[in-house]
PDB file of C-alpha atoms and ligand atoms in Angstrom:
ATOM      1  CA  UNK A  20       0.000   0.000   0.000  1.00 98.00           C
ATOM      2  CA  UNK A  21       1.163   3.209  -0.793  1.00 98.00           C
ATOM      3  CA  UNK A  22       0.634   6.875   1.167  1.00 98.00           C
ATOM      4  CA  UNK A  23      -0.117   9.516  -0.814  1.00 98.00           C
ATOM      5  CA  UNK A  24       0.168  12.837   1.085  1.00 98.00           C
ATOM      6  CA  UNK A  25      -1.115  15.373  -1.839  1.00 98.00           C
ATOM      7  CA  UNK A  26      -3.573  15.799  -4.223  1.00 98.00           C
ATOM      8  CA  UNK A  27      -1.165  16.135  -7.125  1.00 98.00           C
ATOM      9  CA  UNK A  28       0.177  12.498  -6.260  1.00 98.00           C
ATOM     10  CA  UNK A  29      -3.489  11.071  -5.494  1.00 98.00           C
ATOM     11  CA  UNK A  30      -4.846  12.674  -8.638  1.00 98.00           C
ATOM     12  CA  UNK A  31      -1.427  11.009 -10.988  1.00 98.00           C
ATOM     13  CA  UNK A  32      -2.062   7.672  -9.027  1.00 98.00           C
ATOM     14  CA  UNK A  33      -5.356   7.512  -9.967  1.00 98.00           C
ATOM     15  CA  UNK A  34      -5.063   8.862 -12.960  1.00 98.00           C
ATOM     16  CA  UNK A  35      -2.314   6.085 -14.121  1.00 98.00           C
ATOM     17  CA  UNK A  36      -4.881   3.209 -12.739  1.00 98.00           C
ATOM     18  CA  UNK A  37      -7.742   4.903 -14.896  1.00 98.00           C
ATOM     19  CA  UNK A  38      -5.634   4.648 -17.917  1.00 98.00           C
ATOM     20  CA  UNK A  39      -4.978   1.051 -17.358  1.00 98.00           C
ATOM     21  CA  UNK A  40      -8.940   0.472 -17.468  1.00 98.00           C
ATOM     22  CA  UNK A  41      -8.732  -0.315 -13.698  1.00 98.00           C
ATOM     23  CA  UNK A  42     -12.307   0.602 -11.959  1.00 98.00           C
ATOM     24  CA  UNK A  43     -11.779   2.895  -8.359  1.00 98.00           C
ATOM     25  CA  UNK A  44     -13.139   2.713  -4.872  1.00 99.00           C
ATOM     26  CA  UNK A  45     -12.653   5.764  -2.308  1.00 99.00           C
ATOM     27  CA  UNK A  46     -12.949   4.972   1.523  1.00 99.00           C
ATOM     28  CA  UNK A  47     -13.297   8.474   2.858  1.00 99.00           C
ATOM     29  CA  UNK A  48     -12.756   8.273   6.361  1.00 98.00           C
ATOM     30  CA  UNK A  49     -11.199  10.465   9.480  1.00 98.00           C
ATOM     31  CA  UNK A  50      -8.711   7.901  10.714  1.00 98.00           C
ATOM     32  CA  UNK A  51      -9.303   6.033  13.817  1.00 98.00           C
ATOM     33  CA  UNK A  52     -10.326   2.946  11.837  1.00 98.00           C
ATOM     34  CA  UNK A  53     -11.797   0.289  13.458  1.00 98.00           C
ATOM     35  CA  UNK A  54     -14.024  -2.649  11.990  1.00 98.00           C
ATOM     36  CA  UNK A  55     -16.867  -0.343  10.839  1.00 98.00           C
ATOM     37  CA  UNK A  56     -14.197   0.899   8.677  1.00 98.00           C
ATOM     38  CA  UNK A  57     -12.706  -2.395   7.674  1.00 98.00           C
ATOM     39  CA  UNK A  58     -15.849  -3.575   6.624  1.00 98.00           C
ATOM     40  CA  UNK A  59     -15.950  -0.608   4.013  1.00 99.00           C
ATOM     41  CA  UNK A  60     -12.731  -1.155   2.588  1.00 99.00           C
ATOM     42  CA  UNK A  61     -13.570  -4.718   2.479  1.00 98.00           C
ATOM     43  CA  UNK A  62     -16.175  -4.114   0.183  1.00 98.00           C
ATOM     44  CA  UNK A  63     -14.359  -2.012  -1.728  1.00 99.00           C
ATOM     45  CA  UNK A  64     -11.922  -4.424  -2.396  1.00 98.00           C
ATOM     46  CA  UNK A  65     -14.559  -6.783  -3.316  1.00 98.00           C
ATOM     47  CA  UNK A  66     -16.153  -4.409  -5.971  1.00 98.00           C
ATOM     48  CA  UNK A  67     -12.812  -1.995  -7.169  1.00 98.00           C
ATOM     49  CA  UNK A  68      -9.641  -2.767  -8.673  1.00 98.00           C
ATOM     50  CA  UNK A  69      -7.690  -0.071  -7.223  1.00 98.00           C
ATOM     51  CA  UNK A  70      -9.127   1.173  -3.575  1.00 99.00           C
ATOM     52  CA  UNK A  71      -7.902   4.725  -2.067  1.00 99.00           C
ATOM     53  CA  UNK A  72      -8.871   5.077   2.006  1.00 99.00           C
ATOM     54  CA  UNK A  73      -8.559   8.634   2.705  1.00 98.00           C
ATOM     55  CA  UNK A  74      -7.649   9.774   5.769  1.00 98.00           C
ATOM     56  CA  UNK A  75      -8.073  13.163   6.864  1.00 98.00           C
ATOM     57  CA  UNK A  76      -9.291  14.630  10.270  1.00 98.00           C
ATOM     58  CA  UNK A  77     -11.697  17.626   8.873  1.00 98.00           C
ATOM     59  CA  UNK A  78     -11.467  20.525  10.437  1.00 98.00           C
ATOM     60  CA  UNK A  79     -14.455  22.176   8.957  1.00 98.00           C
ATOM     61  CA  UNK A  80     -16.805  19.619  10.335  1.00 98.00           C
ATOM     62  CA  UNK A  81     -16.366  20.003  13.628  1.00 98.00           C
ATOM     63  CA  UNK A  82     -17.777  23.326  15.641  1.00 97.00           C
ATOM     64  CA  UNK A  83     -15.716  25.621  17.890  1.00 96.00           C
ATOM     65  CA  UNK A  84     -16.761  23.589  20.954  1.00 94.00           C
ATOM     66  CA  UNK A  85     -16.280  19.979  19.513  1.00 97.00           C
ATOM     67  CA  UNK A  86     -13.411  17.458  19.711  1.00 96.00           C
ATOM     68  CA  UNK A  87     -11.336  18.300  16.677  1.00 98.00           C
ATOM     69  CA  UNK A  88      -8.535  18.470  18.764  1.00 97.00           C
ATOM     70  CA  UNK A  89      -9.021  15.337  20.591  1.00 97.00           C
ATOM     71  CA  UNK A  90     -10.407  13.471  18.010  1.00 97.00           C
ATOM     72  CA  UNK A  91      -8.810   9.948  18.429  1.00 97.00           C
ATOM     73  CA  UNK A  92      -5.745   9.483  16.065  1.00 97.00           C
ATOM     74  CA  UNK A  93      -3.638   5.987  15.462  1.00 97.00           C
ATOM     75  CA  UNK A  94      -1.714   6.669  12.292  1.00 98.00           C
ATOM     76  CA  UNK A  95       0.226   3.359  12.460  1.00 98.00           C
ATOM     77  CA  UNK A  96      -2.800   1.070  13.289  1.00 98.00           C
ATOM     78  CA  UNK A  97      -4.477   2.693  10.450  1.00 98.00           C
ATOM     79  CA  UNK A  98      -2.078   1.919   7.804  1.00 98.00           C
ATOM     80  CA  UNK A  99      -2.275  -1.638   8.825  1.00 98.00           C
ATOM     81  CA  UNK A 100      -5.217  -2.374   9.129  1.00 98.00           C
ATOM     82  CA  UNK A 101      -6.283  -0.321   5.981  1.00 98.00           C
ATOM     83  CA  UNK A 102      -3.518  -2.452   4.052  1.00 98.00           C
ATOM     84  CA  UNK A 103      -4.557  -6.070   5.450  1.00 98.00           C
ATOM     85  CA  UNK A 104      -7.763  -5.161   4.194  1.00 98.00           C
ATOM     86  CA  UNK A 105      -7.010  -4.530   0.994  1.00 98.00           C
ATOM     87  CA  UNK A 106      -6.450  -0.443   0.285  1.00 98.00           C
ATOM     88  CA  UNK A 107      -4.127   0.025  -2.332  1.00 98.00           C
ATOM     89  CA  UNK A 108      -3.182   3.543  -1.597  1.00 98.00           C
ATOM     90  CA  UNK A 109      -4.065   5.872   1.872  1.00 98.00           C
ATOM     91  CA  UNK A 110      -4.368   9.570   1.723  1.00 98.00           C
ATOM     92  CA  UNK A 111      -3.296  11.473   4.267  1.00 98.00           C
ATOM     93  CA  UNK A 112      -3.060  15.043   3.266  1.00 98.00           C
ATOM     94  CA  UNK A 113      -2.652  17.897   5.580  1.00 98.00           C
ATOM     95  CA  UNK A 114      -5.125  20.709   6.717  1.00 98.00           C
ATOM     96  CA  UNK A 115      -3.155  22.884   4.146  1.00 98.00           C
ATOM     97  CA  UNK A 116      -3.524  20.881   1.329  1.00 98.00           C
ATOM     98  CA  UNK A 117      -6.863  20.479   1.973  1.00 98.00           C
ATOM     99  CA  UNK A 118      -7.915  23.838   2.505  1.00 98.00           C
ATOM    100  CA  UNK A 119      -4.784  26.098   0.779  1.00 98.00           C
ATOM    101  CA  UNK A 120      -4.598  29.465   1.811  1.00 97.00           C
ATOM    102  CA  UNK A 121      -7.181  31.626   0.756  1.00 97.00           C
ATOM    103  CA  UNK A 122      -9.513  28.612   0.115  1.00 97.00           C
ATOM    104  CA  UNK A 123     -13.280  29.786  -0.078  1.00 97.00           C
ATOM    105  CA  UNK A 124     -15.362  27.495  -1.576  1.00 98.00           C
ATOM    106  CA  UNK A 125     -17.807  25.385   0.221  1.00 98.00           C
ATOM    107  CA  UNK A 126     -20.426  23.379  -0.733  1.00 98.00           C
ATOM    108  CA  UNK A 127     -23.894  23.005   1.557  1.00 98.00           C
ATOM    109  CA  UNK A 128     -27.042  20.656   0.582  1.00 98.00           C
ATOM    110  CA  UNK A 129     -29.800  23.113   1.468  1.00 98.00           C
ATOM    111  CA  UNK A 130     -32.149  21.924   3.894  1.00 97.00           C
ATOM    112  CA  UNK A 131     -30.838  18.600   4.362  1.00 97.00           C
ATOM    113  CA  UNK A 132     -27.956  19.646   6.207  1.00 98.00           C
ATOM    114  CA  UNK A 133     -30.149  21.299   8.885  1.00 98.00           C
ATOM    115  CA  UNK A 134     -31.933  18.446   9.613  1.00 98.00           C
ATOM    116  CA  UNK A 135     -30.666  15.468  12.569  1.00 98.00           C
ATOM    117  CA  UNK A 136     -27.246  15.759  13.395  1.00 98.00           C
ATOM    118  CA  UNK A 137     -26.499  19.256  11.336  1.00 98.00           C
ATOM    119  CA  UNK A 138     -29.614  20.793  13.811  1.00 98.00           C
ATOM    120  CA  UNK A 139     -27.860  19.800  16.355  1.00 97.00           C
ATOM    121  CA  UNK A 140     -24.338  20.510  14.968  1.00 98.00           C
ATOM    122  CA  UNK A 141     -24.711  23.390  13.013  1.00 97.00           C
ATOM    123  CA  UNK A 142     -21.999  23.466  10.577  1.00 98.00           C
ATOM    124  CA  UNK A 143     -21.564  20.298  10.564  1.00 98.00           C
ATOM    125  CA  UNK A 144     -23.007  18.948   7.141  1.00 98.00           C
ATOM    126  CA  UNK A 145     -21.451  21.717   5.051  1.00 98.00           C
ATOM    127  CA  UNK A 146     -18.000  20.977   6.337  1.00 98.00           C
ATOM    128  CA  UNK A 147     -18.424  17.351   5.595  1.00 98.00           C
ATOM    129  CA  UNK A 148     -20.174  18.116   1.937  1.00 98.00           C
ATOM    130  CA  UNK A 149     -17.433  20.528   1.166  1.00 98.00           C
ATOM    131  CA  UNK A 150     -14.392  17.970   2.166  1.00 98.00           C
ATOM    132  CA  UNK A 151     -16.396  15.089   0.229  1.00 99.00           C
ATOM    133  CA  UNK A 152     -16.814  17.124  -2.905  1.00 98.00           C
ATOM    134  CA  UNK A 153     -12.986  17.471  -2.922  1.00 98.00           C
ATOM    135  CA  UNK A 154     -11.871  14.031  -2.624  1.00 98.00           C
ATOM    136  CA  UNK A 155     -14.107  12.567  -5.394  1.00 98.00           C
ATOM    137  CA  UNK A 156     -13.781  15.717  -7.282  1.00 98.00           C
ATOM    138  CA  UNK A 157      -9.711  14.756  -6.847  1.00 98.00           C
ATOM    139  CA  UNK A 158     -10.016  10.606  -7.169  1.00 98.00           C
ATOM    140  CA  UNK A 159     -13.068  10.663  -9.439  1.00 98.00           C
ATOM    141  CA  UNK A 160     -13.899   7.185  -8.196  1.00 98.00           C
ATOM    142  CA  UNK A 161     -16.173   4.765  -9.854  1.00 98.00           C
ATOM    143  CA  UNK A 162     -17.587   3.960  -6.193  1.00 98.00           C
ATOM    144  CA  UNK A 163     -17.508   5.521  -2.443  1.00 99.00           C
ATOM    145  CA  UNK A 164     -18.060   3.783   0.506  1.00 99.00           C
ATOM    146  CA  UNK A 165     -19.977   5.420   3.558  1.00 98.00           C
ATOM    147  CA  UNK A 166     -21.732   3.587   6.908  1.00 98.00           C
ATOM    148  CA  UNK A 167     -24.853   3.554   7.466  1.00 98.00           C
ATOM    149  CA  UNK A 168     -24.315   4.350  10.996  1.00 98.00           C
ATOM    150  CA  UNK A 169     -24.188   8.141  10.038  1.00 98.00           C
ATOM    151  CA  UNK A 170     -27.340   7.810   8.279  1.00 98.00           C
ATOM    152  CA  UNK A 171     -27.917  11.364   7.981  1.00 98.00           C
ATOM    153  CA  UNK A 172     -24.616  11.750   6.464  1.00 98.00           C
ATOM    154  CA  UNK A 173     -25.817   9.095   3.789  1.00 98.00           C
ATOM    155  CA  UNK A 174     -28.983  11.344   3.003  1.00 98.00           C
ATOM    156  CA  UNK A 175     -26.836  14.611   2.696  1.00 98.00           C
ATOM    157  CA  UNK A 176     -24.009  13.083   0.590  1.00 98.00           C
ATOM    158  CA  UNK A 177     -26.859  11.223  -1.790  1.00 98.00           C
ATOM    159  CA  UNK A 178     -28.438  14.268  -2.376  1.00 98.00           C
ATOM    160  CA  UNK A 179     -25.018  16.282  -2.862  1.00 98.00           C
ATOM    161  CA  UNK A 180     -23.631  13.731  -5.471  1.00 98.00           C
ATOM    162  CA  UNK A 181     -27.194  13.845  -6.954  1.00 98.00           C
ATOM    163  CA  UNK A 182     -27.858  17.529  -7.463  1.00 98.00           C
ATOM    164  CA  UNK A 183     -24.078  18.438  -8.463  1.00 98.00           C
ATOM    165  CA  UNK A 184     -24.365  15.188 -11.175  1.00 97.00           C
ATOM    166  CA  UNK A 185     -20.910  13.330  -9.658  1.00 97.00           C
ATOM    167  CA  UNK A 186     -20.583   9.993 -11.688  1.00 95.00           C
ATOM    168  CA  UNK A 187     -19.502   8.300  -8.555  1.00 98.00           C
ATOM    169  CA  UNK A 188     -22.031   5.667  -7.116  1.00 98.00           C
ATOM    170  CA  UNK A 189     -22.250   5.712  -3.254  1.00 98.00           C
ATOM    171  CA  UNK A 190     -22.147   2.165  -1.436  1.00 98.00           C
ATOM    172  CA  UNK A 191     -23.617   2.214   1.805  1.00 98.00           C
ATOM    173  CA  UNK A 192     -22.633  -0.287   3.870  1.00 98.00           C
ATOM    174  CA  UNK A 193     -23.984  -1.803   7.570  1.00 98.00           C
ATOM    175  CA  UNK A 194     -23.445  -0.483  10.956  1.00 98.00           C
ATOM    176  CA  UNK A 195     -21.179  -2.680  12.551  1.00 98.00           C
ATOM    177  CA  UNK A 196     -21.698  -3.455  16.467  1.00 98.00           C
ATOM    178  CA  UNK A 197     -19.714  -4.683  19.089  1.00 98.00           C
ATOM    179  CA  UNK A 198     -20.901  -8.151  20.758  1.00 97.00           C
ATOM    180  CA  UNK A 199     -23.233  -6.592  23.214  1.00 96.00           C
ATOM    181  CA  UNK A 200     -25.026  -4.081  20.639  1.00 98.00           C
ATOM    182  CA  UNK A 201     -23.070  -1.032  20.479  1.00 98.00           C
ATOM    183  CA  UNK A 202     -22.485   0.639  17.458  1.00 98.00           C
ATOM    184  CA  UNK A 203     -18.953   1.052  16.667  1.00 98.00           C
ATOM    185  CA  UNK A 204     -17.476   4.590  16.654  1.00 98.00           C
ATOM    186  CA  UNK A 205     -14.264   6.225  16.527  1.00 97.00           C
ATOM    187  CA  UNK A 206     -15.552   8.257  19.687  1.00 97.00           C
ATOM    188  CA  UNK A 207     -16.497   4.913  21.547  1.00 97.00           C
ATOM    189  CA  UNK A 208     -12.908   5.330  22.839  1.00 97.00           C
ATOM    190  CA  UNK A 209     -13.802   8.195  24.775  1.00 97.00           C
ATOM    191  CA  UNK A 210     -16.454   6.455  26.730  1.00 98.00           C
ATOM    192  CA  UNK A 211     -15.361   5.389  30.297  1.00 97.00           C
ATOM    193  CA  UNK A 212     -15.883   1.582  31.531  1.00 97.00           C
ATOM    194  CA  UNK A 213     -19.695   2.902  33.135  1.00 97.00           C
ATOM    195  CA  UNK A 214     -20.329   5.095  29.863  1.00 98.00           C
ATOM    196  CA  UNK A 215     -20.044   2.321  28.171  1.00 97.00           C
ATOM    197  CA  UNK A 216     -22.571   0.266  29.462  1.00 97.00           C
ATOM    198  CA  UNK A 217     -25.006   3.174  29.545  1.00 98.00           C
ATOM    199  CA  UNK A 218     -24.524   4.048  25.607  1.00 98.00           C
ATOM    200  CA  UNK A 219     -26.368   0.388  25.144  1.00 98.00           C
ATOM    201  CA  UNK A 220     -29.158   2.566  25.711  1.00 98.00           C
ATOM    202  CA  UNK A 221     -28.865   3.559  22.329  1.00 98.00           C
ATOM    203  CA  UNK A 222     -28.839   0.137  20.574  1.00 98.00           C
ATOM    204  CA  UNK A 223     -31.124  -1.361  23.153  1.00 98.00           C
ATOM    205  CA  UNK A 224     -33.797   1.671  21.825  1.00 98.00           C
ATOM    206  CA  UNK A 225     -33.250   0.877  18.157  1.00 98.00           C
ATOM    207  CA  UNK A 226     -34.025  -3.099  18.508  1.00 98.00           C
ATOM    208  CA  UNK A 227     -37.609  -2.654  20.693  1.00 98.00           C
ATOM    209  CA  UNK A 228     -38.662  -0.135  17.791  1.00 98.00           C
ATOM    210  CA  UNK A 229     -37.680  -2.755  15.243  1.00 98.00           C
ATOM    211  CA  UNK A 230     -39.339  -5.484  17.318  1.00 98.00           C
ATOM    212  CA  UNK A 231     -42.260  -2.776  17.509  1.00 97.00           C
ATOM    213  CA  UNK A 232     -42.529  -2.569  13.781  1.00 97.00           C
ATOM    214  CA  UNK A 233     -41.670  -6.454  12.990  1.00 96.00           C
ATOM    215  CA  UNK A 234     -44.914  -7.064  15.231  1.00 97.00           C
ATOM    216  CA  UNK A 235     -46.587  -4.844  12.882  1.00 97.00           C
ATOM    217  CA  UNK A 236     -46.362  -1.065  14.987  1.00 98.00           C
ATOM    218  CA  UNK A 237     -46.188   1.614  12.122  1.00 97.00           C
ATOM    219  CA  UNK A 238     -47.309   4.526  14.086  1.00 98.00           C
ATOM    220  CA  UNK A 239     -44.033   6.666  14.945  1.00 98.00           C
ATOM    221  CA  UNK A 240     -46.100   8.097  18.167  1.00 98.00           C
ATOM    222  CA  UNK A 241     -45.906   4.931  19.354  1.00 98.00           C
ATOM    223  CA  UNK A 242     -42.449   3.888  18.241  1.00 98.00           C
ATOM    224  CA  UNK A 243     -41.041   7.337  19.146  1.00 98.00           C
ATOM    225  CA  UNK A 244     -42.794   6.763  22.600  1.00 98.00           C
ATOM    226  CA  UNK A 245     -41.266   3.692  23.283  1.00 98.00           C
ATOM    227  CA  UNK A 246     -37.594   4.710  22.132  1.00 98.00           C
ATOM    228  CA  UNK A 247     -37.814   7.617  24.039  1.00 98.00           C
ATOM    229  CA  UNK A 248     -38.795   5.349  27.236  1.00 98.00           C
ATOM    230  CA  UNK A 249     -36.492   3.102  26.911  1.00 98.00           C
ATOM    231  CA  UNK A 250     -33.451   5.648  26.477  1.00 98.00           C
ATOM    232  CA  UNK A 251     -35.311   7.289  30.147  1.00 97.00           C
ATOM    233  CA  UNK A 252     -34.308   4.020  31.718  1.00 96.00           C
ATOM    234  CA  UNK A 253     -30.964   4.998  31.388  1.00 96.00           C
ATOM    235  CA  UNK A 254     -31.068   8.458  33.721  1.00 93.00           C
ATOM    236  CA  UNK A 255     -27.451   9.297  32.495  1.00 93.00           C
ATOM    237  CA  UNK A 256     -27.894   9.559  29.134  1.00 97.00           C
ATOM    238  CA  UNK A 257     -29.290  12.798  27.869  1.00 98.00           C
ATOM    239  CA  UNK A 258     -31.571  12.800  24.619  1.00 98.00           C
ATOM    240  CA  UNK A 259     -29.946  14.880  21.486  1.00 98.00           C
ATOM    241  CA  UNK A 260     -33.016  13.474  18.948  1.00 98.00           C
ATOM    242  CA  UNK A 261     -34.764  10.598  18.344  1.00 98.00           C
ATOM    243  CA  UNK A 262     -36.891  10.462  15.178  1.00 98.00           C
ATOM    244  CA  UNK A 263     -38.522   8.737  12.721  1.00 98.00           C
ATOM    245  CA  UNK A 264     -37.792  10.324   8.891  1.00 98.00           C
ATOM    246  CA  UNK A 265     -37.936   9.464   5.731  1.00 98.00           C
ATOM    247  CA  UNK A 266     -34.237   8.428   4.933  1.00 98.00           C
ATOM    248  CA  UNK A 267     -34.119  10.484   1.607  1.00 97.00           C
ATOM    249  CA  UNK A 268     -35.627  13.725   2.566  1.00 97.00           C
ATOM    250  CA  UNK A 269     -34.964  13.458   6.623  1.00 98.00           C
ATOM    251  CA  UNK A 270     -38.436  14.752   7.289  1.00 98.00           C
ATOM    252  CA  UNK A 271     -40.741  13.430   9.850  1.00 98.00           C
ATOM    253  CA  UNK A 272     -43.068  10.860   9.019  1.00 98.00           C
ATOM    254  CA  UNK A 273     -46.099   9.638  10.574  1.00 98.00           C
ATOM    255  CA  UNK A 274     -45.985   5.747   9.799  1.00 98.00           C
ATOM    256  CA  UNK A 275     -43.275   3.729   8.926  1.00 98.00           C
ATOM    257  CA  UNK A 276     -43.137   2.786   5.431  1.00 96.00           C
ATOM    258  CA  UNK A 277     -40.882   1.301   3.256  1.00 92.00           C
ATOM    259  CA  UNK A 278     -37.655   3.448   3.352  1.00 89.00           C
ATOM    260  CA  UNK A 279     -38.368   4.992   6.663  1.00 98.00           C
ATOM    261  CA  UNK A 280     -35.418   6.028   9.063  1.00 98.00           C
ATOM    262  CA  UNK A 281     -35.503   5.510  12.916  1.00 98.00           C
ATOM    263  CA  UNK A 282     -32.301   7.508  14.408  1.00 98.00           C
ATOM    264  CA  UNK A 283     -31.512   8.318  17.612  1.00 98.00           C
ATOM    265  CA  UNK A 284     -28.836  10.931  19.088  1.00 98.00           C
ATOM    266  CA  UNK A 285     -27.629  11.253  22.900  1.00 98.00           C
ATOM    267  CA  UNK A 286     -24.882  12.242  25.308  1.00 98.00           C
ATOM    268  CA  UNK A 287     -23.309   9.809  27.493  1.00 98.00           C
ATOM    269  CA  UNK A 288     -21.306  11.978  29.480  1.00 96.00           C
ATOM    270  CA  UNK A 289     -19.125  13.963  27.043  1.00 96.00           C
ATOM    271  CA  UNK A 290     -19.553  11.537  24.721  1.00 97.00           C
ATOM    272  CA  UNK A 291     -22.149  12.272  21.190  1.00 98.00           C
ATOM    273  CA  UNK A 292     -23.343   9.057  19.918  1.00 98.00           C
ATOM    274  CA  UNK A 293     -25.567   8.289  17.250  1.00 98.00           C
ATOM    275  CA  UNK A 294     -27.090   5.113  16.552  1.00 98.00           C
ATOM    276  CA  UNK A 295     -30.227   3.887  13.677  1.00 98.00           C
ATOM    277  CA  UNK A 296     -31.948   1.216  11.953  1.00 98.00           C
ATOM    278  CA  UNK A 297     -34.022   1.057   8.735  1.00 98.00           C
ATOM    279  CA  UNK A 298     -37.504   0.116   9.624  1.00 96.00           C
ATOM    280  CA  UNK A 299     -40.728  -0.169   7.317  1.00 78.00           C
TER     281      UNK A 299
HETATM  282  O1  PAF B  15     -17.823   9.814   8.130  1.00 69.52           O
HETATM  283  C1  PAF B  15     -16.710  10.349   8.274  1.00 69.52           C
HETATM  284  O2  PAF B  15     -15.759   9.779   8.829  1.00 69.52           O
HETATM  285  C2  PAF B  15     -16.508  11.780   7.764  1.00 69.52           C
HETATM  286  O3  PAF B  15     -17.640  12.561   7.962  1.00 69.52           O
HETATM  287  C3  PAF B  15     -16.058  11.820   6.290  1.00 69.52           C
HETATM  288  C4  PAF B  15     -17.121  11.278   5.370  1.00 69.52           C
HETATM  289  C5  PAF B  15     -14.777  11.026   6.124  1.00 69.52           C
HETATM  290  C6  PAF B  15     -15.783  13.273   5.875  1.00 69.52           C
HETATM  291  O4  PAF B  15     -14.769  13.839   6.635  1.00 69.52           O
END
């Protein structure tokens, strides 16, 4: 596997693979990797003939009063575990080649990016739209890989690749959990040994309403109900959202249907976890 550190190199790279008819695969990604990840470049390995895992902590996606700083970094672990699972090339550019000086251009999915996560992180959605549009606008993969764990993410960057007519088809792939249910997270690292056992709140909530709905519950009063109920057994874990949208448009509904969205936000401490299921 080879690092790439600008976008000159990544763009060359790619550009040599291209000519050789080989088909690409971008794993965007923030670092941190952990089997959520692994699963992604998996599958692009599986699909692609040439797979690029980017790495690159964003600054532009996190607020004034979020963890940029902190945010969880294993550089080493990374490149091994992004190699044994197949990545061809990881790139790691920094902030400045990212965002040279004087850099102005962002891009924002109206609406969308207000909705979920980017009300509660305003911000949040154009930093990660505007990053996103650079790297495929850079690798011009055939494919991108995202989880569905950040479901609203999924919605945001469909629309996005939609509206500004990218060639690049997204792959969404599973949330992976950890044996007892949790979601896996970068940011699960942060969690201490008791915050860790409350954030199976989270995952505890999204299998009732999905044992709600298999049983035939459609009505999100009820579903939202017993989410929210379930999460209040759990007294130290405070509530960012819990909803019940339509995955494409992230608007309320009022039954589950096919293509419905349950997601659920809370704090466990410091801690911002997100967790969801597709229901309907
Ligand atoms: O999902 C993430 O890790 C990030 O939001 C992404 C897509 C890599 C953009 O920085």
């Amino acid at each position: 596997m080879e690092l790439l550190r600008t976008i000159a190199e990544l763009q060359q790279r790619v550009r040599q693979q291209q000519a050789r008819g080989l088909s690409i695969g971008l794993v965007p990604t923030m670092g941190a990797l952990h089997a959520g990840h692994a699963s992604l470049i998996r599958a692009a390995a599986k699909d692609c003939e040439y797979v690029v895992v980017s790495l690159f902590v964003n600054p532009t996606q996190f607020g004034p009063n979020e963890d940029f700083a902190k945010y969880p970094r294993s550089f080493a672990a990374d490149c091994e575990l992004a190699a044994k699972e197949g990545a061809d090339a990881l790139f790691t550019p920094a902030v400045e080649e990212m965002y040279p000086e004087g850099a102005a251009t962002f891009v924002e999915v109206e609406g969308l990016s207000n909705r979920l996560d980017g009300a509660s992180r305003p911000g949040h959605f154009r930093g990660v739209t505007t990053v996103v549009t650079k790297l495929l606008a850079a690798a011009q993969p055939d494919r991108a890989y995202f989880g569905q764990k950040d479901a609203a993410q999924v919605a945001v960057l469909r629309r996005m690749t939609r509206d500004l007519c990218f060639g690049t088809e997204l792959v969404v792939c599973p949330i992976v959990r950890d044996v007892d249910g949790l979601a896996l997270s970068s940011r699960n690292v942060y969690l201490t040994a008791d915050e860790r056992k409350q954030a199976l709140a989270l995952s505890r909530a999204v299998r009732r309403v999905e044992a709600l709905v298999a049983h035939g519950e459609r009505k999100a009063e009820v579903l939202l109900a017993t989410a929210r109920a379930s999460l209040a057994a759990e007294p130290n874990l405070k509530i960012d959202y819990v909803e019940l949208v339509n995955w494409a448009t992230l608007e309320p509904v009022k039954v589950a249907e096919a293509g419905t969205l349950f997601a659920v936000a809370a704090w466990v401490g410091e801690t911002r976890l997100i967790d969801n299921a597709v229901v309907g």
